[in-house]
Structures are given as C-alpha cells and as structure tokens.
C-alpha cells in the first residue's frame, strides 16, 4: 500500500512539474505577444499623429496648428519651437499681450507668424452653411472643456464628418453636430464660428481657393490653447 501511495505521489509530482514547466513556458512566451501588440499600438499612434505638429505646451495649440497647416499644405516646414522662438523675438512688434501664455494667441498673431513665412491669412466668422461648403483647409477655433482651442480642419467627407489635424488629439473625425457644438461661438448666439484661411503665392501646394471665398462678418478675438 505504501508503495502504491508513493507511486501516486511520484506521478502527481511529475504532473505538477509538467504543469509548472508549461506555465513557465507560457509566461516566457508572453512578451512576444505583447511586443506585437506594442508594434500595433505604435502603428496606431503613428497613423493618429501623421502630419500633425503636436503641441508641447498648454498654451501652444494655436502655434502648433499653424505649424501643421504650413507643413501640410504650404510646403513650409516649421516647428512649434521655431514659431514660439519667433514670438519671443517679434511679439512686442506684433502687439503680443504680456499674458499670452495664459490667454493664448489671437488670429492676428497667427497671421503675423504666417506673414513672416510669406503666407497671407484672413480671419473670418462664417455660418455653419458656409463652413460645410468650404473647399479649403482652415484653422478653426473650438470650445473644449470651457476653453478655446485651435485645430486644423482638413476636410469634410461625403457623410458630413469633419476631419481634423489637431495639436492635442492628432487626426480625428467628428460628426457635424459634435463639431458645430464646439465651433459655434456662444458670444454670437451660436450663429457663427471663426476660422483662419491661409495662402502662399510661392508654394507649389495651394488651397483650392483664396481667402476671398468667404467674407468676414465681425472682428475675431484672441483664443487660448
């Protein structure tokens, strides 16, 4: 009887060892699966951020949006850091407020930065109908979490979704209802929203039309990042 018990114990021990080895093998093999997931995750991040200059500071969404537009559409490669350095050098000449890091930059400042790179800009306030018929990329100002935020409107697809190249979110699609809820200006009874159109006569890559395709309705105000 004791021999039989001992035999069962040996078999049980062997089974436990086998299970342990199999378990250990699965643990050691797990990193290869995780590595594949990491590659897929990096690929998703690369797609999400492709062509977008991401903002590195809380207040720099406008500057990053301008850098994105210049690089994507006007063959003017410039970084957020270069534009911020230019603001430090020329900000006083352009009327940059002392509190701009808290309040953000204005469309006027973005146009001054663009003009330094040979690009003309026009800040406009338009209705949703005019926006949805827009045939050119534009920098838009949104209200996000109670504050203003600049983004690049890349286009509008046939389903009415608006495609953004956003300094914070990366490439993103929004339904027209969701976009308009963030874009329409509550100070104007949510009847119009604001945008900035840019054009460079020197660039080989041009928007389809010039800044005169939409007419301004009122002055544009400063918006924080």
N, CA and C of each residue as an Amber inpcrd file, in Angstrom:
protein
   675
   0.8300000  -1.2060000   0.0000000   0.0000000   0.0000000   0.0000000
   0.8630000   1.2540000   0.0000000   1.9320000   1.1860000   0.8640000
   2.8260000   2.3540000   0.9220000   3.5090000   2.6010000  -0.4100000
   3.8550000   1.4690000  -1.1040000   4.4670000   1.6280000  -2.4330000
   3.5000000   2.2760000  -3.4180000   2.2260000   1.8930000  -3.3330000
   1.2160000   2.4540000  -4.2420000   1.0430000   3.9460000  -4.0000000
   0.9970000   4.3100000  -2.7200000   0.8840000   5.7340000  -2.3710000
   2.0810000   6.5070000  -2.8810000   3.2570000   5.8960000  -2.6740000
   4.4740000   6.5640000  -3.1430000   4.4640000   6.7330000  -4.6460000
   3.9550000   5.7140000  -5.3400000   3.8680000   5.7930000  -6.8020000
   2.9490000   6.9180000  -7.2330000   1.7900000   7.0160000  -6.5630000
   0.8540000   8.1020000  -6.8890000   1.4840000   9.4650000  -6.6260000
   2.2480000   9.5430000  -5.5540000   2.9040000  10.8140000  -5.2340000
   3.9090000  11.2010000  -6.3100000   4.6470000  10.1840000  -6.8030000
   5.6160000  10.4590000  -7.8680000   4.9280000  10.9370000  -9.1400000
   3.8000000  10.2450000  -9.4820000   3.0430000  10.6580000 -10.6720000
   2.5130000  12.0750000 -10.5000000   1.9660000  12.3550000  -9.3110000
   1.4320000  13.6990000  -9.0450000   2.5240000  14.7460000  -9.1230000
   3.7050000  14.3610000  -8.5820000   4.8180000  15.3040000  -8.6240000
   5.2460000  15.5900000 -10.0540000   5.3320000  14.4920000 -10.8580000
   5.6880000  14.6820000 -12.2710000   4.6650000  15.5770000 -12.9720000
   3.3690000  15.3400000 -12.7010000   2.3150000  16.1730000 -13.3080000
   2.4250000  17.6290000 -12.9110000   2.7500000  17.8500000 -11.6300000
   2.9010000  19.2350000 -11.1760000   4.0830000  19.9100000 -11.8590000
   5.1650000  19.1240000 -12.0050000   6.3640000  19.6750000 -12.6770000
   6.0450000  20.0200000 -14.1210000   5.3160000  19.1170000 -14.8030000
   4.9420000  19.3700000 -16.1930000   4.0880000  20.6260000 -16.2980000
   3.0880000  20.7300000 -15.3980000   2.2260000  21.9250000 -15.4170000
   3.0260000  23.1860000 -15.1560000   3.9890000  23.0940000 -14.2160000
   4.8090000  24.2560000 -13.9020000   5.6340000  24.6890000 -15.1160000
   6.2210000  23.6700000 -15.7990000   7.0380000  23.9710000 -16.9830000
   6.1850000  24.5890000 -18.0750000   4.9820000  24.0440000 -18.2930000
   4.0890000  24.6050000 -19.3090000   3.6880000  26.0290000 -18.9600000
   3.3890000  26.2250000 -17.6810000   3.0070000  27.5750000 -17.2380000
   4.1600000  28.5410000 -17.4200000   5.3740000  28.0770000 -17.0190000
   6.5510000  28.9380000 -17.1840000   6.7960000  29.2500000 -18.6510000
   6.5860000  28.2510000 -19.5250000   6.7680000  28.4880000 -20.9550000
   5.8060000  29.5130000 -21.4890000   4.5570000  29.4750000 -20.9930000
   3.5750000  30.4580000 -21.4650000   3.9290000  31.8490000 -21.0000000
   4.4750000  31.9360000 -19.7650000   4.8890000  33.2480000 -19.2590000
   6.0470000  33.7980000 -20.0670000   7.0260000  32.9140000 -20.3770000
   8.1810000  33.3700000 -21.1580000   7.7930000  33.7250000 -22.5810000
   6.7570000  33.0600000 -23.0980000   6.3280000  33.3500000 -24.4650000
   5.4820000  34.6070000 -24.5440000   4.9390000  35.0690000 -23.4090000
   4.0220000  36.2090000 -23.4190000   4.6210000  37.4820000 -23.9850000
   5.9090000  37.8190000 -23.7020000   6.4580000  39.0690000 -24.2370000
   6.3800000  39.1760000 -25.7500000   6.4840000  38.0770000 -26.4920000
   6.4100000  38.1540000 -27.9470000   5.0270000  38.6250000 -28.3780000
   3.9780000  38.1850000 -27.6600000   2.6320000  38.6470000 -27.9700000
   2.4860000  40.1180000 -27.6280000   3.0210000  40.4770000 -26.4420000
   2.9420000  41.8740000 -26.0400000   3.7480000  42.7660000 -26.9790000
   4.8700000  42.2370000 -27.4710000   5.6830000  43.0240000 -28.4070000
   4.8950000  43.3050000 -29.6750000   4.1620000  42.2850000 -30.1510000
   3.3330000  42.5060000 -31.3370000   2.2580000  43.5340000 -31.0930000
   1.6570000  43.4700000 -29.9050000   0.6440000  44.4660000 -29.5650000
   1.2620000  45.8510000 -29.4760000   2.4860000  45.9230000 -28.9440000
   3.1630000  47.2170000 -28.8440000   3.4180000  47.8010000 -30.2190000
   3.8290000  46.9420000 -31.1680000   4.0530000  47.4130000 -32.5430000
   2.7620000  47.9350000 -33.1440000   1.6680000  47.1820000 -32.9330000
   0.3700000  47.6180000 -33.4580000  -0.0440000  48.9300000 -32.8210000
   0.2320000  49.0780000 -31.5140000  -0.1320000  50.3120000 -30.8230000
   0.6730000  51.4810000 -31.3610000   1.9920000  51.2430000 -31.5920000
   2.8210000  52.3060000 -32.1680000   2.3240000  52.6790000 -33.5630000
   1.9190000  51.6690000 -34.3350000   1.4130000  51.9520000 -35.6770000
   0.1520000  52.7860000 -35.6070000  -0.7090000  52.4850000 -34.6340000
  -1.9320000  53.2790000 -34.4770000  -1.5840000  54.7060000 -34.0850000
  -0.6220000  54.8780000 -33.1800000  -0.2120000  56.2220000 -32.7840000
   0.3660000  56.9870000 -33.9620000   1.1570000  56.2870000 -34.7920000
   1.7480000  56.9540000 -35.9510000   0.6670000  57.4110000 -36.9160000
  -0.3480000  56.5890000 -37.1350000  -1.4550000  56.9860000 -38.0010000
  -2.2270000  58.1440000 -37.3900000  -2.4510000  58.0700000 -36.0860000
  -3.2130000  59.1230000 -35.4150000  -2.5070000  60.4720000 -35.5250000
  -1.1860000  60.4600000 -35.4300000  -0.4390000  61.7170000 -35.3830000
   0.2460000  62.0670000 -36.7000000  -0.0050000  61.3020000 -37.7640000
   0.6660000  61.5410000 -39.0420000   0.3880000  62.9460000 -39.5570000
   1.4420000  63.6900000 -39.8190000   1.3110000  65.0250000 -40.3890000
   0.9460000  66.1040000 -39.3980000   0.7400000  65.7470000 -38.1430000
   0.2930000  66.7170000 -37.1430000   1.4690000  67.1740000 -36.2890000
   1.6240000  68.4790000 -36.1370000   2.5820000  69.0220000 -35.1780000
   1.8750000  69.0670000 -33.8280000   2.2840000  68.2160000 -32.8960000
   1.6120000  68.1350000 -31.6010000   2.0940000  69.2660000 -30.6840000
   1.1670000  69.8530000 -29.9650000   1.5260000  70.9320000 -29.0520000
   2.2670000  70.3600000 -27.8550000   3.3230000  71.0690000 -27.4400000
   4.1450000  70.6360000 -26.3180000   3.8770000  71.4350000 -25.0600000
   3.0300000  72.4550000 -25.1620000   2.7000000  73.2940000 -24.0180000
   1.1940000  73.5200000 -23.9880000   0.6770000  73.8130000 -22.8180000
  -0.7660000  74.0020000 -22.6730000  -1.2860000  75.1640000 -23.5110000
  -0.4490000  76.1890000 -23.7100000  -0.8910000  77.4130000 -24.3640000
  -0.5450000  77.4630000 -25.8520000   0.0150000  76.3860000 -26.4010000
   0.5930000  76.4940000 -27.7420000  -0.2260000  75.8280000 -28.8370000
  -1.5180000  75.5700000 -28.6080000  -2.3020000  74.8840000 -29.6380000
  -2.3810000  75.7090000 -30.9270000  -2.5070000  77.0370000 -30.8030000
  -2.5940000  77.8750000 -31.9920000  -1.3170000  77.8370000 -32.8100000
  -0.1830000  77.9080000 -32.1320000   1.1100000  77.8780000 -32.8050000
   1.3290000  76.5200000 -33.4640000   0.9780000  75.4370000 -32.7520000
   1.1340000  74.0950000 -33.3190000   0.1930000  73.8880000 -34.5020000
  -1.0230000  74.4220000 -34.4200000  -1.9620000  74.3140000 -35.5360000
  -1.4170000  75.0390000 -36.7660000  -0.8260000  76.2080000 -36.5580000
  -0.2350000  76.9430000 -37.6750000   0.9260000  76.1600000 -38.2790000
   1.7880000  75.5910000 -37.4330000   2.9070000  74.7910000 -37.9360000
   2.3950000  73.5930000 -38.7390000   1.3210000  72.9760000 -38.2750000
   0.7210000  71.8510000 -39.0010000   0.2320000  72.3010000 -40.3650000
  -0.4910000  73.4070000 -40.4280000  -1.0400000  73.9060000 -41.6910000
   0.0850000  74.2450000 -42.6700000   1.0760000  74.9760000 -42.1840000
   2.1740000  75.3760000 -43.0670000   2.8960000  74.1620000 -43.6350000
   3.1010000  73.1490000 -42.7940000   3.8280000  71.9620000 -43.2350000
   2.9910000  71.0880000 -44.1610000   1.7010000  70.9100000 -43.8410000
   0.8480000  70.0100000 -44.6130000   0.4660000  70.5860000 -45.9690000
   0.1540000  71.8730000 -46.0180000  -0.4930000  72.4320000 -47.2000000
   0.3100000  73.4730000 -47.9520000   1.3170000  74.0570000 -47.3320000
   2.0220000  75.1520000 -47.9890000   3.5230000  74.8950000 -48.1290000
   3.9320000  73.6480000 -47.9690000   5.3390000  73.2830000 -48.1680000
   6.2940000  74.1680000 -47.3800000   5.8730000  74.5560000 -46.1960000
   6.7140000  75.3790000 -45.3260000   6.9340000  74.6140000 -44.0420000
   8.0450000  73.9000000 -43.9690000   8.3270000  73.0760000 -42.8020000
   8.8420000  73.9500000 -41.6670000   8.0680000  74.0030000 -40.5880000
   8.4430000  74.8110000 -39.4320000   7.9260000  74.1100000 -38.1820000
   8.6740000  74.2050000 -37.1110000   8.2950000  73.5250000 -35.8770000
   7.5790000  74.4850000 -34.9340000   6.9060000  73.9120000 -33.9580000
   6.2840000  74.7190000 -32.9130000   7.3300000  75.5390000 -32.1760000
   8.4670000  74.9080000 -31.8730000   9.5270000  75.6040000 -31.1420000
  10.0450000  76.8090000 -31.9150000  10.1790000  76.6780000 -33.2290000
  10.6640000  77.8010000 -34.0490000   9.6690000  78.9500000 -34.0350000
   8.3840000  78.6430000 -34.1000000   7.3750000  79.6970000 -34.0720000
   7.3170000  80.3680000 -32.6970000   7.4700000  79.5910000 -31.6360000
   7.4850000  80.1790000 -30.2970000   8.7070000  81.0730000 -30.1070000
   9.8280000  80.6600000 -30.6570000  11.0270000  81.4980000 -30.5750000
  10.8210000  82.7930000 -31.3510000  10.1540000  82.6950000 -32.4910000
   9.8600000  83.8960000 -33.2680000   8.9450000  84.8320000 -32.4920000
   8.0010000  84.2640000 -31.7540000   7.1280000  85.0940000 -30.9120000
   7.9330000  85.8490000 -29.8620000   8.9200000  85.1850000 -29.2910000
   9.7520000  85.8460000 -28.2990000  10.4900000  87.0360000 -28.9000000
  10.9060000  86.8850000 -30.1590000  11.7010000  87.9370000 -30.8070000
  10.8400000  89.0710000 -31.3390000   9.6740000  88.7470000 -31.8960000
   8.8680000  89.7460000 -32.6010000   7.5360000  90.0500000 -31.9300000
   7.2480000  89.3940000 -30.8390000   5.9470000  89.5480000 -30.2040000
   5.5810000  90.9830000 -29.8720000   6.5240000  91.7450000 -29.3470000
   6.2400000  93.1380000 -28.9980000   5.8670000  93.9520000 -30.2280000
   6.5380000  93.6970000 -31.3510000   6.2320000  94.4100000 -32.5880000
   4.8200000  94.0890000 -33.0770000   4.3480000  92.9160000 -32.7650000
   3.0300000  92.4720000 -33.2440000   1.9140000  92.6960000 -32.2230000
   2.2540000  93.3270000 -31.1060000   1.2290000  93.5970000 -30.1000000
   0.8520000  92.3810000 -29.2750000   1.7950000  91.4690000 -29.0680000
   1.5190000  90.2680000 -28.2760000   1.3400000  90.6590000 -26.8090000
   0.2050000  90.3370000 -26.2040000  -0.0300000  90.7070000 -24.7990000
   0.9450000  90.0000000 -23.8520000   1.1940000  90.6200000 -22.7090000
   2.0970000  90.0310000 -21.7370000   1.5550000  88.7150000 -21.1790000
   0.2280000  88.6000000 -21.1290000  -0.3840000  87.4020000 -20.5460000
  -0.7550000  86.3690000 -21.5940000  -0.0710000  86.3690000 -22.7200000
  -0.4960000  85.4880000 -23.8070000  -0.3520000  84.0080000 -23.4470000
   0.5400000  83.6820000 -22.5330000   0.6700000  82.2750000 -22.1350000
  -0.5540000  81.7900000 -21.3620000  -1.2250000  82.7210000 -20.6970000
  -2.4650000  82.3690000 -20.0080000  -3.6790000  82.5250000 -20.9160000
  -3.6750000  83.5320000 -21.7670000  -4.8320000  83.8450000 -22.5920000
  -4.7720000  83.2410000 -23.9940000  -3.5750000  82.8750000 -24.4270000
  -3.4320000  82.3230000 -25.7680000  -3.1590000  83.3920000 -26.8100000
  -2.9000000  82.9550000 -28.0320000  -2.6230000  83.8780000 -29.1240000
  -3.9040000  84.1860000 -29.8870000  -3.8680000  85.2490000 -30.6420000
  -5.0160000  85.6640000 -31.4440000  -4.8290000  85.2390000 -32.8930000
  -5.8970000  85.3270000 -33.6640000  -5.7790000  85.1200000 -35.1000000
  -4.7900000  86.1170000 -35.7000000  -4.7940000  87.3500000 -35.1680000
  -3.8750000  88.3680000 -35.6840000  -2.4190000  87.9440000 -35.4850000
  -2.1110000  87.3500000 -34.3350000  -0.7540000  86.8910000 -34.0850000
  -0.4100000  85.7220000 -35.0060000  -1.3510000  84.8120000 -35.2050000
  -1.1120000  83.6960000 -36.1250000  -0.8690000  84.2070000 -37.5440000
  -1.6140000  85.2380000 -37.9480000  -1.4010000  85.8100000 -39.2840000
  -0.0520000  86.4970000 -39.3860000   0.3970000  87.1180000 -38.2910000
   1.7150000  87.7480000 -38.2960000   2.8090000  86.6870000 -38.4180000
   2.6630000  85.5900000 -37.6980000   3.6190000  84.4910000 -37.8140000
   3.6310000  83.9210000 -39.2280000   2.4330000  83.7730000 -39.8020000
   2.3370000  83.2530000 -41.1680000   2.9790000  84.2160000 -42.1660000
   2.7210000  85.5120000 -41.9820000   3.2760000  86.5080000 -42.9000000
   4.7970000  86.5040000 -42.8670000   5.3670000  86.2140000 -41.7040000
   6.8270000  86.1350000 -41.5980000   7.3750000  85.0410000 -42.5070000
   6.5450000  84.0360000 -42.8020000   6.9500000  82.9440000 -43.6860000
   6.3640000  83.0960000 -45.0850000   5.9520000  84.3290000 -45.4230000
   5.4690000  84.5990000 -46.7670000   4.0760000  84.0760000 -47.0510000
   3.2620000  83.9290000 -46.0220000   1.9180000  83.3770000 -46.1800000
   0.8860000  84.4230000 -45.7610000  -0.1120000  84.6250000 -46.5920000
  -1.1990000  85.5550000 -46.2980000  -2.3200000  84.8430000 -45.5620000
  -2.9520000  85.5570000 -44.6190000  -4.0340000  84.9630000 -43.8530000
  -5.2350000  85.8710000 -43.7670000  -6.4160000  85.2840000 -43.5790000
  -7.6470000  86.0340000 -43.3870000  -8.4670000  85.3420000 -42.3090000
  -8.7580000  86.0690000 -41.2330000  -9.6040000  85.5400000 -40.1690000
 -11.0550000  85.8970000 -40.4360000 -11.9270000  84.9020000 -40.4020000
 -13.3200000  85.0980000 -40.7930000 -14.2710000  84.5030000 -39.7750000
 -15.4870000  85.0290000 -39.7470000 -16.5860000  84.4430000 -38.9850000
 -17.6690000  84.0600000 -39.9830000 -18.0750000  82.8080000 -39.9950000
 -18.9950000  82.3100000 -41.0180000 -20.0770000  81.4460000 -40.3800000
 -21.1420000  81.2530000 -41.1220000 -22.2410000  80.4040000 -40.6800000
 -21.8930000  78.9330000 -40.8970000 -22.6210000  78.0190000 -40.2520000
 -22.3850000  76.5960000 -40.4940000 -22.5550000  76.2140000 -41.9610000
 -23.5120000  76.8430000 -42.6440000 -23.7280000  76.5170000 -44.0560000
 -22.5030000  76.8560000 -44.8880000 -21.9130000  78.0210000 -44.6280000
 -20.7140000  78.3890000 -45.3690000 -19.5390000  77.4940000 -45.0080000
 -19.4530000  77.1290000 -43.7360000 -18.3780000  76.2310000 -43.3160000
 -18.4760000  74.8950000 -44.0370000 -19.6770000  74.3100000 -44.1010000
 -19.8310000  72.9790000 -44.6870000 -19.5920000  72.9830000 -46.1910000
 -19.6230000  74.1720000 -46.8030000 -19.3210000  74.2630000 -48.2320000
 -17.8720000  74.6790000 -48.4950000 -17.0960000  74.7910000 -47.4420000
 -15.7060000  75.2220000 -47.5630000 -14.9050000  74.2280000 -48.4000000
 -14.1010000  74.7430000 -49.3060000 -13.3270000  73.9010000 -50.2140000
 -11.8300000  73.9590000 -49.9410000 -11.4510000  74.5400000 -48.8180000
 -10.0320000  74.6750000 -48.4760000  -9.8170000  74.2630000 -47.0200000
  -8.6130000  73.8280000 -46.6880000  -8.2950000  73.6030000 -45.2720000
  -8.3350000  74.9310000 -44.5130000  -8.5610000  74.8630000 -43.2210000
  -8.6360000  76.0820000 -42.4170000  -8.2170000  75.7730000 -40.9880000
  -7.7450000  76.7930000 -40.3050000  -7.5420000  76.7120000 -38.8660000
  -8.8340000  77.1690000 -38.2050000  -9.3470000  76.3760000 -37.2900000
 -10.6180000  76.7000000 -36.6270000 -10.3930000  76.8420000 -35.1260000
 -11.2730000  77.5950000 -34.5050000 -11.2210000  77.7600000 -33.0500000
 -12.4230000  77.0590000 -32.4360000 -12.1430000  76.1310000 -31.5150000
 -13.1800000  75.3530000 -30.8580000 -13.2510000  75.7140000 -29.3790000
 -14.3760000  75.3830000 -28.7720000 -14.5210000  75.4720000 -27.3260000
 -14.4310000  74.0640000 -26.7580000 -13.3910000  73.8000000 -25.9850000
 -13.1570000  72.4690000 -25.4370000 -12.9720000  72.5850000 -23.9240000
 -13.8230000  71.8940000 -23.1900000 -13.7500000  71.8960000 -21.7190000
 -13.7410000  73.3100000 -21.1600000 -14.5740000  74.1580000 -21.7360000
 -14.7110000  75.5140000 -21.2300000 -13.6650000  76.4960000 -21.7070000
 -12.7140000  76.0580000 -22.5130000 -11.6860000  76.9560000 -23.0280000
 -11.5660000  76.8510000 -24.5280000 -10.9470000  77.8570000 -25.1290000
 -10.7910000  77.8790000 -26.5850000  -9.5820000  77.0520000 -27.0020000
  -9.6920000  76.4490000 -28.1770000  -8.6520000  75.5260000 -28.6610000
  -8.5910000  75.6060000 -30.1850000  -7.3780000  75.7780000 -30.7300000
  -7.1840000  75.8360000 -32.1730000  -6.9400000  74.4350000 -32.7400000
  -7.4800000  74.2100000 -33.9370000  -7.2900000  72.9400000 -34.6360000
  -7.2610000  73.2250000 -36.1310000  -6.8140000  72.2440000 -36.9150000
  -6.7960000  72.3800000 -38.3730000  -7.9120000  71.5280000 -38.9570000
  -8.8220000  72.1690000 -39.6830000  -9.8740000  71.4520000 -40.4000000
  -9.3060000  71.0000000 -41.7380000  -9.1170000  69.6880000 -41.8850000
  -8.5130000  69.1470000 -43.1020000  -9.5230000  68.9900000 -44.2210000
 -10.7680000  68.6900000 -43.8760000 -11.7710000  68.4930000 -44.9080000
 -13.0560000  67.9350000 -44.3350000 -14.0600000  67.8390000 -45.1960000
 -15.3750000  67.3300000 -44.8240000 -15.7250000  66.2280000 -45.8210000
 -16.0220000  65.0310000 -45.3290000 -16.3010000  63.9300000 -46.2510000
 -17.7740000  63.9110000 -46.6510000 -18.1370000  62.9550000 -47.5080000
 -19.4950000  62.9070000 -48.0500000 -20.5390000  62.6000000 -46.9860000
 -20.1110000  61.9740000 -45.9100000 -21.0330000  61.6740000 -44.8140000
 -21.2060000  62.8550000 -43.8700000 -20.5280000  63.9630000 -44.1660000
 -20.6450000  65.1510000 -43.3270000 -19.7330000  65.1400000 -42.1200000
 -18.8050000  64.1910000 -42.0550000 -17.8560000  64.1690000 -40.9500000
 -16.7250000  65.1580000 -41.2190000 -16.3190000  65.8450000 -40.1790000
 -15.2390000  66.8250000 -40.3010000 -13.9430000  66.2040000 -39.8120000
 -12.8980000  66.3020000 -40.6350000 -11.6080000  65.6830000 -40.3400000
 -10.6530000  66.7600000 -39.8320000 -10.1220000  66.5190000 -38.6450000
  -9.2330000  67.4830000 -38.0140000  -7.8160000  66.9260000 -37.9150000
  -6.8410000  67.8220000 -38.0490000  -5.4640000  67.5460000 -37.6640000
  -5.2260000  68.3900000 -36.4190000  -5.3730000  67.7690000 -35.2700000
  -5.4530000  68.5280000 -34.0270000  -4.1590000  68.4470000 -33.2230000
  -3.6780000  69.5900000 -32.7110000  -2.4210000  69.6020000 -31.9590000
  -2.4520000  68.7490000 -30.7040000  -3.6330000  68.5000000 -30.1620000
  -3.7610000  67.6890000 -28.9490000  -4.2310000  66.2720000 -29.2430000
  -5.2600000  66.1270000 -30.0930000  -5.8750000  64.8190000 -30.3560000
  -5.2040000  64.0510000 -31.4810000  -4.4690000  64.7180000 -32.3400000
  -3.9830000  64.0770000 -33.5530000  -5.0610000  64.1150000 -34.6270000
  -4.9920000  63.2000000 -35.5970000  -6.0080000  63.1300000 -36.6500000
  -7.2930000  62.5600000 -36.0650000  -8.3840000  63.2780000 -36.2600000
  -9.6380000  62.8920000 -35.6130000 -10.8090000  63.2710000 -36.5020000
 -11.8740000  62.4570000 -36.4470000 -13.1080000  62.7440000 -37.1670000
 -14.2040000  63.0910000 -36.1720000 -15.0030000  64.1000000 -36.5280000
 -16.1380000  64.4880000 -35.6990000 -17.3820000  64.5760000 -36.5680000
 -18.5240000  64.1750000 -36.0090000 -19.7850000  64.3950000 -36.7110000
 -20.0400000  65.8920000 -36.7910000 -20.8750000  66.2940000 -37.7350000
 -21.1470000  67.7280000 -37.8900000 -21.7920000  68.2940000 -36.6290000
 -22.6840000  67.5320000 -35.9920000 -23.3390000  68.0250000 -34.7800000
 -22.3280000  68.2600000 -33.6620000 -21.4330000  67.3100000 -33.4830000
 -20.4520000  67.4550000 -32.4160000 -19.4790000  68.5860000 -32.7060000
 -19.0510000  68.6950000 -33.9660000 -18.1340000  69.7720000 -34.3160000
 -18.7890000  71.1330000 -34.1120000 -20.0060000  71.2930000 -34.6140000
 -20.6720000  72.5840000 -34.5140000 -20.9260000  72.9710000 -33.0660000
 -21.1660000  71.9770000 -32.2070000 -21.3740000  72.2750000 -30.7940000
 -20.1250000  72.8880000 -30.1700000 -18.9540000  72.5370000 -30.6790000
 -17.6990000  73.0840000 -30.1680000 -17.2520000  74.3320000 -30.9230000
 -17.7080000  74.4650000 -32.1630000 -17.1890000  75.5380000 -33.0270000
 -18.0320000  76.8110000 -32.9840000 -19.3370000  76.7040000 -32.9070000
 -20.1920000  77.8890000 -32.9210000 -19.9080000  78.7530000 -31.6940000
 -19.8170000  80.0530000 -31.9230000 -19.4000000  80.9940000 -30.8900000
 -20.5870000  81.3980000 -30.0260000 -20.5910000  81.0480000 -28.7240000
 -21.7170000  81.4390000 -27.8630000 -21.8460000  82.9420000 -27.6980000
 -20.7510000  83.6730000 -27.9050000 -20.8140000  85.1320000 -27.8020000
 -21.6310000  85.7450000 -28.9280000 -21.8530000  84.9890000 -29.9940000
 -22.6510000  85.4500000 -31.1300000 -23.9340000  84.6150000 -31.2620000
 -24.4690000  84.2100000 -30.0950000 -25.7040000  83.4200000 -30.0650000
 -25.5900000  82.1350000 -30.8750000 -24.3770000  81.6160000 -30.9620000
 -24.1140000  80.3550000 -31.6630000 -24.6130000  80.3840000 -33.1070000
 -24.5080000  81.5310000 -33.7380000 -24.9230000  81.6530000 -35.1380000
 -23.7630000  81.5140000 -36.1070000 -22.5600000  81.8620000 -35.6500000
 -21.3720000  81.7830000 -36.4990000 -20.2180000  81.2100000 -35.6890000
 -19.2200000  80.7440000 -36.4040000 -17.9640000  80.3230000 -35.8020000
 -16.8250000  80.9850000 -36.5430000 -15.6190000  80.8310000 -36.0300000
 -14.4770000  81.5280000 -36.6190000 -13.4940000  80.5500000 -37.2420000
 -12.7470000  81.0660000 -38.2050000 -11.7120000  80.2660000 -38.8570000
 -10.6610000  81.1800000 -39.4660000  -9.5270000  80.5800000 -39.8080000
  -8.4290000  81.3040000 -40.4320000  -8.0410000  80.5840000 -41.7090000
  -8.0540000  81.3120000 -42.8290000  -7.6190000  80.7700000 -44.1130000
  -6.2360000  81.3200000 -44.4430000  -5.4070000  80.4780000 -45.0320000
  -4.0280000  80.8510000 -45.3480000  -3.7250000  80.5440000 -46.7940000
  -2.8520000  81.3680000 -47.3760000  -2.4800000  81.1830000 -48.7730000
  -1.0740000  81.7060000 -49.0080000  -0.3170000  80.9800000 -49.8260000
   1.0270000  81.4000000 -50.1920000   1.1680000  81.3470000 -51.7000000
   1.4910000  82.4710000 -52.3210000   1.6860000  82.5100000 -53.7670000
   2.9700000  81.7960000 -54.1770000   3.8840000  81.6120000 -53.2190000
   5.1660000  80.9850000 -53.5440000   5.1020000  79.4680000 -53.4720000
   4.0740000  78.9400000 -52.8270000   4.0290000  77.4980000 -52.5870000
   3.4780000  76.7450000 -53.7840000   4.0210000  75.5370000 -54.0110000
   3.5060000  74.6770000 -55.0730000   2.2120000  73.9840000 -54.6490000
   2.0260000  73.8520000 -53.3590000   0.8100000  73.2290000 -52.8400000
  -0.1170000  74.3250000 -52.3500000  -1.2280000  74.5500000 -53.0480000
  -2.1330000  75.6350000 -52.7390000  -3.4920000  75.0970000 -52.3140000
  -4.1800000  75.8000000 -51.4040000  -5.5920000  75.5140000 -51.2200000
  -6.3460000  75.7440000 -52.5220000  -7.5290000  75.1940000 -52.6470000
  -8.2730000  75.2700000 -53.8970000  -8.6800000  76.6920000 -54.2540000
  -8.9740000  77.4940000 -53.2350000  -9.3730000  78.8800000 -53.4640000
  -8.6340000  79.7900000 -52.5020000  -8.7670000  81.0930000 -52.7250000
  -8.0910000  82.0530000 -51.8770000  -8.9570000  82.5080000 -50.7170000
  -8.4040000  83.3740000 -49.8620000  -9.1230000  83.8430000 -48.6860000
 -10.3990000  84.6140000 -48.9990000 -10.5730000  85.0580000 -50.2580000
 -11.7720000  85.8380000 -50.5830000 -12.9910000  84.9520000 -50.8550000
 -12.8770000  83.6370000 -50.6490000 -14.0280000  82.7750000 -50.9070000
 -15.1090000  82.9590000 -49.8490000 -14.7160000  83.4020000 -48.6490000
 -15.6740000  83.6670000 -47.5780000 -15.4800000  85.0970000 -47.1010000
 -16.5670000  85.7530000 -46.7390000 -16.4960000  87.1410000 -46.3350000
 -16.5620000  87.2640000 -44.8130000 -15.7050000  88.1140000 -44.2160000
 -15.7340000  88.2960000 -42.7640000 -17.0130000  88.9850000 -42.3220000
 -17.5270000  88.5900000 -41.1600000 -18.7350000  89.1910000 -40.6140000
 -18.4390000  90.0730000 -39.3940000 -17.3850000  89.7810000 -38.6580000
 -17.0730000  90.5740000 -37.4690000 -15.6160000  90.3540000 -37.1060000
 -15.0190000  91.2180000 -36.2440000 -13.6350000  91.0180000 -35.8250000
 -13.4950000  89.7110000 -35.0490000 -12.3060000  89.1500000 -35.0930000
 -12.0330000  87.9040000 -34.3930000 -11.2730000  88.1830000 -33.1100000
 -11.5050000  87.3510000 -32.1020000 -10.9320000  87.5840000 -30.7850000
  -9.8340000  86.5880000 -30.4890000  -9.0790000  86.8760000 -29.4320000
  -7.9810000  86.0160000 -29.0420000  -8.5100000  84.7180000 -28.4670000
  -7.7840000  83.6520000 -28.7040000  -8.1910000  82.3410000 -28.1740000
  -7.0110000  81.6570000 -27.5300000  -7.1870000  81.1250000 -26.3270000
  -6.0990000  80.3830000 -25.6880000  -5.9480000  79.0050000 -26.2730000
  -4.8150000  78.3440000 -25.9620000  -4.5900000  76.9840000 -26.4090000
  -5.4600000  76.0520000 -25.6630000
